[in-house]
Amino acid sequence: MNKKLKLVGKILLWALAGVVVLLLALPLWIGPVVKGVANTVVPRITGTDFHLGEFGLNPYTGTLHVGDMQLANPTNFSEKNAVDLKAFDVDFAMTSLLFGKKYRVEFVEVNGIFIHSDFPKGDNFMQILENATGGEVEPEAETQEVEQPKVEPEAPKAEETAKSAESEQAEEKESKGVQIDRITLKDVTIKYGLPVKIPMDIELTGIGAESEYGASFSEVWDDVFTKVKSVLTSVGGAVGDLGKSAAGAIKDAGGAAADALSNAGGAAADALKGAGEGIKNIFK
């Protein structure tokens, strides 16, 4: 009996040692694993080619790196890629993931990004979005149509609606947002009919700093895109005019994206819906 207990103890110790080694070596093996999964799974979701060449995550130093990433356009568009990203780096406070009322990010830096928005309404992104969420919208609509006639008492329904609204408000108040000390965009090119390179770096500071719970990710998107729009429209001349036209197209695409996702379920769909509504609200 003692020999068996000793054997079990040794096995547990070796297993524990293996887990410790894996955790310590996480920065070494996480990159190849994430790249392999992303390059396999993302094309199935978007219906387009996708390539992720660089990924690094070090939870001990609070750093994230993504690079050499391309999201291709659907095959019916002349431009090869919808997005081509050279480097995306984040420095975050690891403890804020577990403690505190908001996530703390010291800086986000995008260095070298090309975005192609199809003239005139960004149809390439809308098609990618439909590929990613199209299968989830119709079944829910059908379910609602079938379920509606079955609801008999109106009072309980009103009570449930009120309770649901209260719980949603409570979740919003308690939701953990993000504080980003600095966001920097460098070497940004937007192709909308013609390629336009933004002739300066874009920097935002103190996002979510004034709020106890930080900013939501849709609010961060709003701030970034508002800044991009202001830079484009302040350049003047043909570049400025093109920037205004691109802003109008993005407004339409964002509004359509929000409408397309209004009945979609799941966390990913909610995140995309928030981004779409964020874009739509910028240009109201």
PDB file of N, CA and C in Angstrom, residues 62-102:
ATOM      1  N   GLY A  62       3.558  41.638 -18.973  1.00  0.00           N
ATOM      2  CA  GLY A  62       2.387  42.386 -19.423  1.00  0.00           C
ATOM      3  C   GLY A  62       2.543  42.960 -20.813  1.00  0.00           C
ATOM      4  N   THR A  63       3.028  42.148 -21.750  1.00  0.00           N
ATOM      5  CA  THR A  63       3.221  42.621 -23.123  1.00  0.00           C
ATOM      6  C   THR A  63       2.537  41.691 -24.118  1.00  0.00           C
ATOM      7  N   LEU A  64       2.008  42.283 -25.177  1.00  0.00           N
ATOM      8  CA  LEU A  64       1.369  41.545 -26.265  1.00  0.00           C
ATOM      9  C   LEU A  64       1.868  42.105 -27.581  1.00  0.00           C
ATOM     10  N   HIS A  65       2.207  41.218 -28.513  1.00  0.00           N
ATOM     11  CA  HIS A  65       2.664  41.648 -29.836  1.00  0.00           C
ATOM     12  C   HIS A  65       1.957  40.829 -30.909  1.00  0.00           C
ATOM     13  N   VAL A  66       1.412  41.524 -31.892  1.00  0.00           N
ATOM     14  CA  VAL A  66       0.827  40.895 -33.076  1.00  0.00           C
ATOM     15  C   VAL A  66       1.455  41.563 -34.287  1.00  0.00           C
ATOM     16  N   GLY A  67       1.911  40.780 -35.254  1.00  0.00           N
ATOM     17  CA  GLY A  67       2.542  41.368 -36.429  1.00  0.00           C
ATOM     18  C   GLY A  67       2.390  40.514 -37.665  1.00  0.00           C
ATOM     19  N   ASP A  68       2.677  41.123 -38.817  1.00  0.00           N
ATOM     20  CA  ASP A  68       2.602  40.424 -40.101  1.00  0.00           C
ATOM     21  C   ASP A  68       1.241  39.739 -40.258  1.00  0.00           C
ATOM     22  N   MET A  69       0.178  40.539 -40.128  1.00  0.00           N
ATOM     23  CA  MET A  69      -1.180  40.004 -40.213  1.00  0.00           C
ATOM     24  C   MET A  69      -1.896  40.580 -41.427  1.00  0.00           C
ATOM     25  N   GLN A  70      -2.519  39.695 -42.196  1.00  0.00           N
ATOM     26  CA  GLN A  70      -3.299  40.123 -43.358  1.00  0.00           C
ATOM     27  C   GLN A  70      -4.663  39.440 -43.340  1.00  0.00           C
ATOM     28  N   LEU A  71      -5.708  40.251 -43.481  1.00  0.00           N
ATOM     29  CA  LEU A  71      -7.063  39.745 -43.673  1.00  0.00           C
ATOM     30  C   LEU A  71      -7.450  40.061 -45.105  1.00  0.00           C
ATOM     31  N   ALA A  72      -7.644  39.018 -45.902  1.00  0.00           N
ATOM     32  CA  ALA A  72      -7.909  39.213 -47.328  1.00  0.00           C
ATOM     33  C   ALA A  72      -9.348  39.645 -47.576  1.00  0.00           C
ATOM     34  N   ASN A  73      -9.542  40.332 -48.693  1.00  0.00           N
ATOM     35  CA  ASN A  73     -10.881  40.657 -49.157  1.00  0.00           C
ATOM     36  C   ASN A  73     -11.546  39.414 -49.725  1.00  0.00           C
ATOM     37  N   PRO A  74     -12.883  39.395 -49.801  1.00  0.00           N
ATOM     38  CA  PRO A  74     -13.555  38.338 -50.554  1.00  0.00           C
ATOM     39  C   PRO A  74     -13.064  38.334 -51.997  1.00  0.00           C
ATOM     40  N   THR A  75     -13.219  37.232 -52.685  1.00  0.00           N
ATOM     41  CA  THR A  75     -12.619  37.056 -54.016  1.00  0.00           C
ATOM     42  C   THR A  75     -13.179  37.991 -55.076  1.00  0.00           C
ATOM     43  N   ASN A  76     -14.348  38.601 -54.846  1.00  0.00           N
ATOM     44  CA  ASN A  76     -14.943  39.465 -55.865  1.00  0.00           C
ATOM     45  C   ASN A  76     -14.464  40.914 -55.786  1.00  0.00           C
ATOM     46  N   PHE A  77     -13.399  41.177 -55.026  1.00  0.00           N
ATOM     47  CA  PHE A  77     -12.840  42.526 -54.936  1.00  0.00           C
ATOM     48  C   PHE A  77     -11.438  42.537 -55.519  1.00  0.00           C
ATOM     49  N   SER A  78     -11.109  43.638 -56.213  1.00  0.00           N
ATOM     50  CA  SER A  78      -9.826  43.711 -56.910  1.00  0.00           C
ATOM     51  C   SER A  78      -8.644  43.849 -55.948  1.00  0.00           C
ATOM     52  N   GLU A  79      -8.834  44.580 -54.849  1.00  0.00           N
ATOM     53  CA  GLU A  79      -7.762  44.731 -53.858  1.00  0.00           C
ATOM     54  C   GLU A  79      -7.592  43.427 -53.078  1.00  0.00           C
ATOM     55  N   LYS A  80      -6.356  42.988 -52.921  1.00  0.00           N
ATOM     56  CA  LYS A  80      -6.106  41.693 -52.281  1.00  0.00           C
ATOM     57  C   LYS A  80      -6.527  41.665 -50.821  1.00  0.00           C
ATOM     58  N   ASN A  81      -6.068  42.654 -50.029  1.00  0.00           N
ATOM     59  CA  ASN A  81      -6.295  42.627 -48.586  1.00  0.00           C
ATOM     60  C   ASN A  81      -7.223  43.742 -48.118  1.00  0.00           C
ATOM     61  N   ALA A  82      -8.077  43.401 -47.161  1.00  0.00           N
ATOM     62  CA  ALA A  82      -8.893  44.415 -46.494  1.00  0.00           C
ATOM     63  C   ALA A  82      -8.081  45.105 -45.407  1.00  0.00           C
ATOM     64  N   VAL A  83      -7.251  44.331 -44.720  1.00  0.00           N
ATOM     65  CA  VAL A  83      -6.388  44.867 -43.661  1.00  0.00           C
ATOM     66  C   VAL A  83      -5.017  44.227 -43.771  1.00  0.00           C
ATOM     67  N   ASP A  84      -3.984  45.049 -43.690  1.00  0.00           N
ATOM     68  CA  ASP A  84      -2.603  44.557 -43.672  1.00  0.00           C
ATOM     69  C   ASP A  84      -1.889  45.274 -42.526  1.00  0.00           C
ATOM     70  N   LEU A  85      -1.536  44.517 -41.506  1.00  0.00           N
ATOM     71  CA  LEU A  85      -0.955  45.096 -40.288  1.00  0.00           C
ATOM     72  C   LEU A  85       0.488  44.638 -40.119  1.00  0.00           C
ATOM     73  N   LYS A  86       1.381  45.603 -39.934  1.00  0.00           N
ATOM     74  CA  LYS A  86       2.792  45.268 -39.697  1.00  0.00           C
ATOM     75  C   LYS A  86       3.037  44.919 -38.233  1.00  0.00           C
ATOM     76  N   ALA A  87       2.611  45.785 -37.327  1.00  0.00           N
ATOM     77  CA  ALA A  87       2.888  45.542 -35.908  1.00  0.00           C
ATOM     78  C   ALA A  87       1.847  46.193 -35.015  1.00  0.00           C
ATOM     79  N   PHE A  88       1.456  45.450 -33.993  1.00  0.00           N
ATOM     80  CA  PHE A  88       0.501  45.919 -32.985  1.00  0.00           C
ATOM     81  C   PHE A  88       1.049  45.502 -31.623  1.00  0.00           C
ATOM     82  N   ASP A  89       1.348  46.480 -30.768  1.00  0.00           N
ATOM     83  CA  ASP A  89       1.959  46.185 -29.472  1.00  0.00           C
ATOM     84  C   ASP A  89       1.154  46.802 -28.333  1.00  0.00           C
ATOM     85  N   VAL A  90       1.012  46.033 -27.268  1.00  0.00           N
ATOM     86  CA  VAL A  90       0.271  46.480 -26.090  1.00  0.00           C
ATOM     87  C   VAL A  90       1.114  46.202 -24.848  1.00  0.00           C
ATOM     88  N   ASP A  91       1.128  47.175 -23.947  1.00  0.00           N
ATOM     89  CA  ASP A  91       1.778  47.004 -22.646  1.00  0.00           C
ATOM     90  C   ASP A  91       0.706  47.219 -21.584  1.00  0.00           C
ATOM     91  N   PHE A  92       0.397  46.180 -20.806  1.00  0.00           N
ATOM     92  CA  PHE A  92      -0.715  46.264 -19.864  1.00  0.00           C
ATOM     93  C   PHE A  92      -0.283  45.848 -18.457  1.00  0.00           C
ATOM     94  N   ALA A  93      -1.087  46.272 -17.483  1.00  0.00           N
ATOM     95  CA  ALA A  93      -0.846  45.900 -16.086  1.00  0.00           C
ATOM     96  C   ALA A  93      -1.544  44.576 -15.817  1.00  0.00           C
ATOM     97  N   MET A  94      -0.766  43.519 -15.644  1.00  0.00           N
ATOM     98  CA  MET A  94      -1.324  42.182 -15.485  1.00  0.00           C
ATOM     99  C   MET A  94      -2.254  42.090 -14.272  1.00  0.00           C
ATOM    100  N   THR A  95      -1.911  42.783 -13.192  1.00  0.00           N
ATOM    101  CA  THR A  95      -2.732  42.700 -11.978  1.00  0.00           C
ATOM    102  C   THR A  95      -4.136  43.256 -12.192  1.00  0.00           C
ATOM    103  N   SER A  96      -4.288  44.169 -13.155  1.00  0.00           N
ATOM    104  CA  SER A  96      -5.605  44.767 -13.388  1.00  0.00           C
ATOM    105  C   SER A  96      -6.583  43.781 -14.018  1.00  0.00           C
ATOM    106  N   LEU A  97      -6.074  42.680 -14.570  1.00  0.00           N
ATOM    107  CA  LEU A  97      -6.961  41.660 -15.118  1.00  0.00           C
ATOM    108  C   LEU A  97      -7.728  40.957 -14.010  1.00  0.00           C
ATOM    109  N   LEU A  98      -7.147  40.926 -12.822  1.00  0.00           N
ATOM    110  CA  LEU A  98      -7.766  40.236 -11.696  1.00  0.00           C
ATOM    111  C   LEU A  98      -8.309  41.190 -10.642  1.00  0.00           C
ATOM    112  N   PHE A  99      -7.650  42.340 -10.483  1.00  0.00           N
ATOM    113  CA  PHE A  99      -8.024  43.267  -9.416  1.00  0.00           C
ATOM    114  C   PHE A  99      -8.352  44.648  -9.992  1.00  0.00           C
ATOM    115  N   GLY A 100      -9.095  45.407  -9.200  1.00  0.00           N
ATOM    116  CA  GLY A 100      -9.419  46.766  -9.616  1.00  0.00           C
ATOM    117  C   GLY A 100     -10.719  46.843 -10.390  1.00  0.00           C
ATOM    118  N   LYS A 101     -11.183  48.073 -10.597  1.00  0.00           N
ATOM    119  CA  LYS A 101     -12.460  48.305 -11.265  1.00  0.00           C
ATOM    120  C   LYS A 101     -12.323  48.500 -12.766  1.00  0.00           C
ATOM    121  N   LYS A 102     -11.086  48.576 -13.256  1.00  0.00           N
ATOM    122  CA  LYS A 102     -10.889  48.716 -14.698  1.00  0.00           C
ATOM    123  C   LYS A 102      -9.546  48.123 -15.097  1.00  0.00           C
TER     124      LYS A 102
END
